[in-house]
PDB file of C-alpha atoms and ligand atoms in Angstrom:
ATOM      1  CA  MET A   1     112.259 -73.313-208.229  1.00 57.00           C
ATOM      2  CA  MET A   2     112.118 -69.902-206.500  1.00 84.00           C
ATOM      3  CA  GLY A   3     113.511 -70.607-203.027  1.00 96.00           C
ATOM      4  CA  LEU A   4     117.044 -70.662-201.726  1.00 97.00           C
ATOM      5  CA  PHE A   5     118.769 -73.847-200.586  1.00 98.00           C
ATOM      6  CA  ILE A   6     121.747 -73.433-198.216  1.00 98.00           C
ATOM      7  CA  THR A   7     123.643 -76.340-196.691  1.00 98.00           C
ATOM      8  CA  PHE A   8     126.073 -76.518-193.770  1.00 98.00           C
ATOM      9  CA  GLU A   9     128.829 -79.104-193.813  1.00 98.00           C
ATOM     10  CA  GLY A  10     131.917 -79.963-191.799  1.00 98.00           C
ATOM     11  CA  VAL A  11     133.432 -82.334-189.286  1.00 97.00           C
ATOM     12  CA  GLU A  12     131.617 -83.390-186.103  1.00 96.00           C
ATOM     13  CA  GLY A  13     130.896 -80.578-183.648  1.00 95.00           C
ATOM     14  CA  SER A  14     132.093 -77.839-186.013  1.00 97.00           C
ATOM     15  CA  GLY A  15     129.142 -75.605-185.097  1.00 97.00           C
ATOM     16  CA  LYS A  16     126.687 -76.202-187.942  1.00 98.00           C
ATOM     17  CA  THR A  17     123.577 -76.271-185.752  1.00 96.00           C
ATOM     18  CA  THR A  18     124.701 -73.156-183.868  1.00 97.00           C
ATOM     19  CA  GLN A  19     125.351 -71.227-187.081  1.00 98.00           C
ATOM     20  CA  MET A  20     122.119 -72.316-188.741  1.00 98.00           C
ATOM     21  CA  GLN A  21     120.136 -70.953-185.831  1.00 98.00           C
ATOM     22  CA  LEU A  22     121.967 -67.623-185.990  1.00 98.00           C
ATOM     23  CA  LEU A  23     121.480 -67.378-189.749  1.00 98.00           C
ATOM     24  CA  ARG A  24     117.788 -68.125-189.331  1.00 98.00           C
ATOM     25  CA  GLN A  25     117.475 -65.176-186.914  1.00 97.00           C
ATOM     26  CA  HIS A  26     119.395 -62.948-189.350  1.00 95.00           C
ATOM     27  CA  LEU A  27     117.120 -63.912-192.258  1.00 96.00           C
ATOM     28  CA  GLU A  28     113.851 -63.790-190.319  1.00 96.00           C
ATOM     29  CA  ALA A  29     114.745 -60.283-189.149  1.00 95.00           C
ATOM     30  CA  ARG A  30     114.730 -59.382-192.859  1.00 92.00           C
ATOM     31  CA  GLY A  31     111.257 -60.881-193.310  1.00 95.00           C
ATOM     32  CA  CYS A  32     112.320 -64.158-194.956  1.00 95.00           C
ATOM     33  CA  THR A  33     110.518 -67.461-194.367  1.00 97.00           C
ATOM     34  CA  VAL A  34     113.109 -69.975-193.236  1.00 98.00           C
ATOM     35  CA  VAL A  35     112.942 -73.754-192.847  1.00 98.00           C
ATOM     36  CA  LEU A  36     115.585 -75.448-190.701  1.00 98.00           C
ATOM     37  CA  THR A  37     116.228 -79.121-191.302  1.00 98.00           C
ATOM     38  CA  ARG A  38     118.921 -81.796-191.102  1.00 98.00           C
ATOM     39  CA  GLU A  39     120.327 -84.935-192.662  1.00 98.00           C
ATOM     40  CA  PRO A  40     119.960 -87.721-192.091  1.00 98.00           C
ATOM     41  CA  GLY A  41     116.444 -86.817-190.999  1.00 98.00           C
ATOM     42  CA  GLY A  42     114.000 -83.964-191.468  1.00 98.00           C
ATOM     43  CA  THR A  43     110.885 -86.123-191.978  1.00 98.00           C
ATOM     44  CA  PRO A  44     109.457 -89.007-189.916  1.00 98.00           C
ATOM     45  CA  ILE A  45     110.669 -91.701-192.339  1.00 98.00           C
ATOM     46  CA  ALA A  46     114.134 -90.151-192.681  1.00 98.00           C
ATOM     47  CA  GLU A  47     114.410 -89.701-188.892  1.00 98.00           C
ATOM     48  CA  THR A  48     113.684 -93.425-188.496  1.00 98.00           C
ATOM     49  CA  ILE A  49     116.511 -94.176-190.935  1.00 98.00           C
ATOM     50  CA  ARG A  50     118.722 -91.776-188.911  1.00 98.00           C
ATOM     51  CA  ASP A  51     118.130 -93.842-185.781  1.00 98.00           C
ATOM     52  CA  VAL A  52     119.328 -96.966-187.622  1.00 98.00           C
ATOM     53  CA  LEU A  53     122.390 -95.184-189.021  1.00 98.00           C
ATOM     54  CA  LEU A  54     123.616 -93.583-185.811  1.00 96.00           C
ATOM     55  CA  ASP A  55     122.834 -96.354-183.308  1.00 96.00           C
ATOM     56  CA  PRO A  56     126.192 -97.326-181.698  1.00 94.00           C
ATOM     57  CA  ALA A  57     124.900-100.920-181.526  1.00 95.00           C
ATOM     58  CA  HIS A  58     125.065-101.085-185.359  1.00 97.00           C
ATOM     59  CA  GLY A  59     128.858-101.269-185.611  1.00 94.00           C
ATOM     60  CA  ALA A  60     128.587-104.173-188.058  1.00 96.00           C
ATOM     61  CA  MET A  61     126.863-102.062-190.736  1.00 97.00           C
ATOM     62  CA  ALA A  62     128.400-102.691-194.182  1.00 97.00           C
ATOM     63  CA  PRO A  63     129.696 -99.555-195.984  1.00 97.00           C
ATOM     64  CA  ALA A  64     127.325-100.114-198.937  1.00 97.00           C
ATOM     65  CA  ALA A  65     124.331-100.471-196.592  1.00 98.00           C
ATOM     66  CA  GLU A  66     125.385 -97.256-194.836  1.00 98.00           C
ATOM     67  CA  LEU A  67     125.641 -95.412-198.146  1.00 98.00           C
ATOM     68  CA  LEU A  68     122.236 -96.590-199.369  1.00 98.00           C
ATOM     69  CA  LEU A  69     120.540 -95.690-196.084  1.00 98.00           C
ATOM     70  CA  TYR A  70     121.937 -92.125-196.199  1.00 98.00           C
ATOM     71  CA  GLU A  71     120.711 -91.791-199.784  1.00 98.00           C
ATOM     72  CA  ALA A  72     117.321 -93.330-198.947  1.00 98.00           C
ATOM     73  CA  ALA A  73     116.848 -90.822-196.116  1.00 98.00           C
ATOM     74  CA  ARG A  74     117.841 -88.032-198.523  1.00 98.00           C
ATOM     75  CA  ALA A  75     115.406 -89.140-201.239  1.00 98.00           C
ATOM     76  CA  GLN A  76     112.537 -88.982-198.735  1.00 98.00           C
ATOM     77  CA  HIS A  77     113.706 -85.667-197.266  1.00 98.00           C
ATOM     78  CA  VAL A  78     113.987 -83.995-200.674  1.00 98.00           C
ATOM     79  CA  ALA A  79     110.637 -85.293-201.904  1.00 98.00           C
ATOM     80  CA  GLU A  80     108.649 -84.603-198.741  1.00 98.00           C
ATOM     81  CA  LEU A  81     110.210 -81.441-197.331  1.00 98.00           C
ATOM     82  CA  ILE A  82     112.993 -79.687-199.263  1.00 98.00           C
ATOM     83  CA  ARG A  83     111.493 -79.541-202.765  1.00 98.00           C
ATOM     84  CA  PRO A  84     108.019 -78.404-201.606  1.00 98.00           C
ATOM     85  CA  ALA A  85     109.572 -75.695-199.395  1.00 98.00           C
ATOM     86  CA  LEU A  86     111.728 -74.394-202.246  1.00 98.00           C
ATOM     87  CA  GLU A  87     108.743 -74.421-204.597  1.00 97.00           C
ATOM     88  CA  GLN A  88     106.924 -72.224-202.075  1.00 97.00           C
ATOM     89  CA  GLY A  89     109.824 -69.750-202.244  1.00 97.00           C
ATOM     90  CA  LYS A  90     111.187 -70.503-198.775  1.00 98.00           C
ATOM     91  CA  ILE A  91     114.807 -70.453-197.647  1.00 98.00           C
ATOM     92  CA  VAL A  92     115.880 -73.946-196.589  1.00 98.00           C
ATOM     93  CA  LEU A  93     118.860 -74.250-194.230  1.00 98.00           C
ATOM     94  CA  CYS A  94     120.003 -77.856-194.048  1.00 98.00           C
ATOM     95  CA  ASP A  95     122.486 -79.388-191.582  1.00 98.00           C
ATOM     96  CA  ARG A  96     124.449 -81.684-193.959  1.00 98.00           C
ATOM     97  CA  PHE A  97     123.435 -82.887-197.434  1.00 98.00           C
ATOM     98  CA  ALA A  98     125.021 -84.862-200.297  1.00 98.00           C
ATOM     99  CA  ASP A  99     128.507 -83.397-199.689  1.00 98.00           C
ATOM    100  CA  SER A 100     128.536 -85.300-196.384  1.00 98.00           C
ATOM    101  CA  THR A 101     128.030 -88.550-198.291  1.00 98.00           C
ATOM    102  CA  THR A 102     130.878 -87.646-200.652  1.00 98.00           C
ATOM    103  CA  ALA A 103     133.191 -86.802-197.732  1.00 98.00           C
ATOM    104  CA  TYR A 104     132.214 -89.589-195.288  1.00 98.00           C
ATOM    105  CA  GLN A 105     131.270 -92.499-197.551  1.00 98.00           C
ATOM    106  CA  GLY A 106     133.495 -91.425-200.488  1.00 98.00           C
ATOM    107  CA  THR A 107     136.724 -89.875-199.204  1.00 98.00           C
ATOM    108  CA  ALA A 108     136.750 -91.437-195.724  1.00 98.00           C
ATOM    109  CA  ARG A 109     135.239 -94.890-196.423  1.00 98.00           C
ATOM    110  CA  GLY A 110     136.716 -95.127-199.908  1.00 98.00           C
ATOM    111  CA  LEU A 111     133.535 -95.858-201.886  1.00 98.00           C
ATOM    112  CA  ASP A 112     133.551 -95.035-205.592  1.00 97.00           C
ATOM    113  CA  TYR A 113     132.870 -91.345-206.344  1.00 98.00           C
ATOM    114  CA  GLU A 114     131.104 -92.064-209.649  1.00 97.00           C
ATOM    115  CA  ALA A 115     128.692 -94.470-207.972  1.00 97.00           C
ATOM    116  CA  LEU A 116     128.062 -91.830-205.290  1.00 98.00           C
ATOM    117  CA  ASP A 117     127.328 -89.183-207.912  1.00 98.00           C
ATOM    118  CA  ARG A 118     124.791 -91.456-209.594  1.00 98.00           C
ATOM    119  CA  LEU A 119     123.074 -92.106-206.256  1.00 98.00           C
ATOM    120  CA  HIS A 120     123.075 -88.368-205.465  1.00 98.00           C
ATOM    121  CA  ARG A 121     121.270 -87.757-208.748  1.00 98.00           C
ATOM    122  CA  ILE A 122     118.607 -90.360-207.938  1.00 98.00           C
ATOM    123  CA  ALA A 123     118.092 -89.140-204.347  1.00 98.00           C
ATOM    124  CA  THR A 124     118.095 -85.399-205.050  1.00 98.00           C
ATOM    125  CA  ASN A 125     116.261 -85.489-208.387  1.00 96.00           C
ATOM    126  CA  GLY A 126     117.668 -82.110-209.417  1.00 96.00           C
ATOM    127  CA  VAL A 127     117.508 -80.370-206.029  1.00 98.00           C
ATOM    128  CA  TRP A 128     120.997 -79.076-205.262  1.00 98.00           C
ATOM    129  CA  PRO A 129     122.306 -76.395-202.854  1.00 98.00           C
ATOM    130  CA  HIS A 130     122.751 -72.873-204.169  1.00 97.00           C
ATOM    131  CA  LEU A 131     125.261 -72.187-201.423  1.00 98.00           C
ATOM    132  CA  THR A 132     127.224 -74.414-199.049  1.00 98.00           C
ATOM    133  CA  PHE A 133     129.279 -73.479-196.004  1.00 98.00           C
ATOM    134  CA  VAL A 134     131.984 -75.909-194.927  1.00 98.00           C
ATOM    135  CA  LEU A 135     132.791 -75.202-191.278  1.00 98.00           C
ATOM    136  CA  ASP A 136     136.415 -76.241-191.198  1.00 98.00           C
ATOM    137  CA  MET A 137     138.414 -77.112-188.104  1.00 98.00           C
ATOM    138  CA  ALA A 138     140.697 -79.827-186.701  1.00 97.00           C
ATOM    139  CA  PRO A 139     138.497 -82.906-186.124  1.00 97.00           C
ATOM    140  CA  GLU A 140     139.867 -83.480-182.626  1.00 96.00           C
ATOM    141  CA  GLU A 141     138.630 -80.033-181.546  1.00 96.00           C
ATOM    142  CA  GLY A 142     135.185 -80.648-183.019  1.00 94.00           C
ATOM    143  CA  LEU A 143     134.986 -84.076-181.374  1.00 93.00           C
ATOM    144  CA  ASP A 144     135.920 -82.464-178.048  1.00 92.00           C
ATOM    145  CA  ARG A 145     132.992 -80.064-178.446  1.00 89.00           C
ATOM    146  CA  ALA A 146     130.651 -82.939-179.383  1.00 85.00           C
ATOM    147  CA  ARG A 147     131.939 -85.054-176.489  1.00 82.00           C
ATOM    148  CA  GLU A 148     130.737 -82.471-173.983  1.00 82.00           C
ATOM    149  CA  ARG A 149     127.197 -83.327-175.094  1.00 77.00           C
ATOM    150  CA  GLY A 150     127.560 -86.940-173.907  1.00 75.00           C
ATOM    151  CA  ARG A 151     127.627 -90.360-175.589  1.00 78.00           C
ATOM    152  CA  PHE A 152     129.166 -90.676-179.103  1.00 86.00           C
ATOM    153  CA  ASP A 153     126.986 -92.018-181.938  1.00 92.00           C
ATOM    154  CA  ARG A 154     128.177 -94.724-184.373  1.00 91.00           C
ATOM    155  CA  MET A 155     129.921 -92.272-186.739  1.00 92.00           C
ATOM    156  CA  GLU A 156     131.513 -90.226-183.967  1.00 89.00           C
ATOM    157  CA  GLN A 157     133.102 -93.446-182.674  1.00 90.00           C
ATOM    158  CA  GLU A 158     135.211 -93.750-185.854  1.00 93.00           C
ATOM    159  CA  SER A 159     138.987 -93.130-185.539  1.00 94.00           C
ATOM    160  CA  LEU A 160     140.601 -89.707-185.635  1.00 96.00           C
ATOM    161  CA  GLU A 161     142.219 -90.727-188.968  1.00 97.00           C
ATOM    162  CA  PHE A 162     138.733 -91.333-190.379  1.00 97.00           C
ATOM    163  CA  HIS A 163     137.594 -87.865-189.282  1.00 97.00           C
ATOM    164  CA  GLU A 164     140.764 -86.315-190.743  1.00 98.00           C
ATOM    165  CA  ARG A 165     139.911 -87.931-194.107  1.00 98.00           C
ATOM    166  CA  VAL A 166     136.374 -86.494-193.771  1.00 98.00           C
ATOM    167  CA  ARG A 167     137.878 -83.029-193.330  1.00 98.00           C
ATOM    168  CA  GLN A 168     140.063 -83.514-196.430  1.00 98.00           C
ATOM    169  CA  GLY A 169     136.981 -84.720-198.299  1.00 98.00           C
ATOM    170  CA  PHE A 170     135.153 -81.448-197.645  1.00 98.00           C
ATOM    171  CA  LEU A 171     138.217 -79.403-198.625  1.00 98.00           C
ATOM    172  CA  ARG A 172     138.392 -81.365-201.894  1.00 98.00           C
ATOM    173  CA  ILE A 173     134.738 -80.549-202.690  1.00 98.00           C
ATOM    174  CA  ALA A 174     135.326 -76.849-201.926  1.00 98.00           C
ATOM    175  CA  LYS A 175     138.293 -76.812-204.282  1.00 98.00           C
ATOM    176  CA  MET A 176     136.226 -78.421-207.051  1.00 98.00           C
ATOM    177  CA  GLU A 177     133.206 -76.107-206.633  1.00 97.00           C
ATOM    178  CA  PRO A 178     134.453 -72.741-205.324  1.00 97.00           C
ATOM    179  CA  ASP A 179     131.383 -70.819-206.546  1.00 95.00           C
ATOM    180  CA  ARG A 180     128.980 -72.920-204.490  1.00 97.00           C
ATOM    181  CA  VAL A 181     131.152 -73.925-201.535  1.00 98.00           C
ATOM    182  CA  THR A 182     132.708 -71.496-199.045  1.00 98.00           C
ATOM    183  CA  ILE A 183     135.220 -72.701-196.464  1.00 98.00           C
ATOM    184  CA  VAL A 184     134.726 -70.990-193.109  1.00 98.00           C
ATOM    185  CA  ASN A 185     137.348 -71.217-190.354  1.00 98.00           C
ATOM    186  CA  ALA A 186     135.179 -72.687-187.585  1.00 98.00           C
ATOM    187  CA  ALA A 187     137.855 -72.553-184.875  1.00 97.00           C
ATOM    188  CA  ARG A 188     137.030 -68.878-184.257  1.00 98.00           C
ATOM    189  CA  SER A 189     134.365 -67.419-181.971  1.00 98.00           C
ATOM    190  CA  ILE A 190     130.708 -68.105-182.727  1.00 98.00           C
ATOM    191  CA  GLU A 191     130.245 -64.402-183.610  1.00 98.00           C
ATOM    192  CA  ASP A 192     133.197 -64.312-186.045  1.00 98.00           C
ATOM    193  CA  VAL A 193     131.991 -67.437-187.825  1.00 98.00           C
ATOM    194  CA  ALA A 194     128.460 -65.994-188.087  1.00 98.00           C
ATOM    195  CA  ARG A 195     129.803 -62.733-189.524  1.00 98.00           C
ATOM    196  CA  HIS A 196     131.743 -64.575-192.250  1.00 98.00           C
ATOM    197  CA  ILE A 197     128.648 -66.577-193.209  1.00 98.00           C
ATOM    198  CA  GLN A 198     126.390 -63.500-193.342  1.00 97.00           C
ATOM    199  CA  LEU A 199     128.882 -61.587-195.492  1.00 97.00           C
ATOM    200  CA  ARG A 200     129.147 -64.426-198.005  1.00 97.00           C
ATOM    201  CA  LEU A 201     125.363 -64.795-198.109  1.00 97.00           C
ATOM    202  CA  ASP A 202     124.875 -61.071-198.695  1.00 94.00           C
ATOM    203  CA  GLU A 203     127.423 -61.242-201.519  1.00 96.00           C
ATOM    204  CA  TYR A 204     125.574 -64.199-203.039  1.00 96.00           C
ATOM    205  CA  LEU A 205     122.159 -62.502-202.763  1.00 94.00           C
ATOM    206  CA  GLN A 206     123.578 -59.400-204.427  1.00 93.00           C
ATOM    207  CA  ALA A 207     124.927 -61.524-207.307  1.00 93.00           C
ATOM    208  CA  ARG A 208     121.606 -63.367-207.557  1.00 92.00           C
ATOM    209  CA  SER A 209     119.632 -60.130-207.773  1.00 90.00           C
ATOM    210  CA  THR A 210     121.651 -59.128-210.835  1.00 92.00           C
ATOM    211  CA  GLY A 211     121.393 -62.581-212.416  1.00 90.00           C
ATOM    212  CA  ALA A 212     125.100 -63.274-211.843  1.00 89.00           C
ATOM    213  CA  ALA A 213     124.402 -66.277-209.573  1.00 89.00           C
ATOM    214  CA  PRO A 214     121.880 -69.143-209.911  1.00 87.00           C
TER     215      PRO A 214
HETATM  216  N1  LIG B 301     126.771 -88.510-192.226  1.00 96.31           N
HETATM  217  C1  LIG B 301     125.750 -87.662-192.537  1.00 96.31           C
HETATM  218  C2  LIG B 301     127.356 -89.348-193.191  1.00 96.31           C
HETATM  219  O1  LIG B 301     128.259 -90.138-192.897  1.00 96.31           O
HETATM  220  N2  LIG B 301     126.868 -89.280-194.480  1.00 96.31           N
HETATM  221  C3  LIG B 301     125.841 -88.462-194.843  1.00 96.31           C
HETATM  222  O2  LIG B 301     125.429 -88.454-196.013  1.00 96.31           O
HETATM  223  C4  LIG B 301     125.256 -87.603-193.831  1.00 96.31           C
HETATM  224  C5  LIG B 301     124.139 -86.682-194.193  1.00 96.31           C
HETATM  225  C6  LIG B 301     125.169 -87.106-188.568  1.00 96.31           C
HETATM  226  C7  LIG B 301     126.285 -88.100-188.762  1.00 96.31           C
HETATM  227  O3  LIG B 301     126.092 -88.759-189.991  1.00 96.31           O
HETATM  228  C8  LIG B 301     127.223 -88.596-190.833  1.00 96.31           C
HETATM  229  C9  LIG B 301     127.913 -87.387-190.323  1.00 96.31           C
HETATM  230  C10 LIG B 301     127.637 -87.428-188.836  1.00 96.31           C
HETATM  231  O4  LIG B 301     128.606 -88.284-188.275  1.00 96.31           O
HETATM  232  P1  LIG B 301     124.952 -85.155-186.908  1.00 96.31           P
HETATM  233  O5  LIG B 301     123.972 -85.125-185.818  1.00 96.31           O
HETATM  234  O6  LIG B 301     124.709 -84.296-188.068  1.00 96.31           O
HETATM  235  O7  LIG B 301     125.175 -86.673-187.303  1.00 96.31           O
HETATM  236  O8  LIG B 301     126.386 -84.908-186.296  1.00 96.31           O
HETATM  237  P2  LIG B 301     127.226 -83.597-186.311  1.00 96.31           P
HETATM  238  O9  LIG B 301     127.336 -83.073-187.663  1.00 96.31           O
HETATM  239  O10 LIG B 301     128.482 -83.894-185.611  1.00 96.31           O
HETATM  240  O11 LIG B 301     126.325 -82.603-185.512  1.00 96.31           O
HETATM  241  P3  LIG B 301     126.626 -81.965-184.179  1.00 96.31           P
HETATM  242  O12 LIG B 301     125.305 -81.481-183.695  1.00 96.31           O
HETATM  243  O13 LIG B 301     127.409 -82.892-183.312  1.00 96.31           O
HETATM  244  O14 LIG B 301     127.607 -80.796-184.505  1.00 96.31           O
HETATM  245  P4  LIG B 301     127.366 -79.349-185.075  1.00 96.31           P
HETATM  246  O15 LIG B 301     125.940 -79.123-185.398  1.00 96.31           O
HETATM  247  O16 LIG B 301     128.347 -79.124-186.151  1.00 96.31           O
HETATM  248  O17 LIG B 301     127.811 -78.465-183.848  1.00 96.31           O
HETATM  249  P5  LIG B 301     126.926 -77.646-182.787  1.00 96.31           P
HETATM  250  O18 LIG B 301     126.487 -76.357-183.350  1.00 96.31           O
HETATM  251  O19 LIG B 301     125.909 -78.557-182.216  1.00 96.31           O
HETATM  252  O20 LIG B 301     128.059 -77.320-181.732  1.00 96.31           O
HETATM  253  C11 LIG B 301     128.664 -78.338-180.958  1.00 96.31           C
HETATM  254  C12 LIG B 301     129.072 -77.718-179.604  1.00 96.31           C
HETATM  255  O21 LIG B 301     130.091 -76.739-179.821  1.00 96.31           O
HETATM  256  C13 LIG B 301     129.680 -75.442-179.364  1.00 96.31           C
HETATM  257  C14 LIG B 301     128.162 -75.508-179.262  1.00 96.31           C
HETATM  258  O22 LIG B 301     127.681 -74.613-178.298  1.00 96.31           O
HETATM  259  C15 LIG B 301     127.926 -76.968-178.889  1.00 96.31           C
HETATM  260  O23 LIG B 301     128.078 -77.154-177.534  1.00 96.31           O
HETATM  261  N3  LIG B 301     130.164 -74.469-180.344  1.00 96.31           N
HETATM  262  C16 LIG B 301     131.264 -73.706-180.169  1.00 96.31           C
HETATM  263  N4  LIG B 301     132.121 -73.600-179.153  1.00 96.31           N
HETATM  264  C17 LIG B 301     133.150 -72.716-179.312  1.00 96.31           C
HETATM  265  N5  LIG B 301     133.341 -71.952-180.427  1.00 96.31           N
HETATM  266  C18 LIG B 301     132.489 -72.018-181.465  1.00 96.31           C
HETATM  267  N6  LIG B 301     132.696 -71.259-182.576  1.00 96.31           N
HETATM  268  C19 LIG B 301     131.394 -72.936-181.372  1.00 96.31           C
HETATM  269  N7  LIG B 301     130.373 -73.270-182.198  1.00 96.31           N
HETATM  270  C20 LIG B 301     129.643 -74.208-181.567  1.00 96.31           C
END
């Protein structure tokens, strides 16, 4: 697969969408073809699953049902959009991916990590990010940013303790996979965060050009 797959992770309102748009501009200015997408979602079927997952009226959703719906949306997204784009040599920037399931459904909800890993393998079928940015900040600050947009979705309505566990979940993944996952302090200005991301990407592309990175 010739393309480049970059994912953005972090607590609610940490600035993923903002940073993806800036990185797209940066890459397009260099002549790259960039696809922006998100999870859950990215294709019509997966967006329909997103509506079910995030509807505040679905507070009774069982944790296992939640997990399987996130993975179902991912399986469709990978098959229909991400894999074909990577095979065409494009750069795919994705707002959340399997690390979100590990942090939200694993660390925060307490579902079994091994079961999650098996489901990731089925849903992704070998498609895995080359590079991941975890935008790290205190969850209460991110939720404040998200709140300014209006009504909270079903996940945003979870307790602050839940969102703190999510944050710890992402930090755990970054510790386990330091080559793939970069922690970015997202409490800084938009420009400072963007600069950090661009520097890390340039470093990665340099390593890739010499065969030192996948
Ligand atoms: N989920 C998802 C799971 O539980 N399991 C899974 O497997 C997956 C894939 C998805 C929900 O589903 C959960 C996680 C989520 O709860 P979502 O739409 O992706 O929902 O929700 P968020 O990730 O919270 O997305 P948001 O759009 O709310 O947040 P972003 O994209 O991180 O933040 P952004 O860029 O929209 O910025 C938010 C606000 O802050 C400002 C922006 O202008 C904007 O107003 N901002 C800053 N302000 C000051 N300083 C900065 N540095 C700023 N950066 C951005």
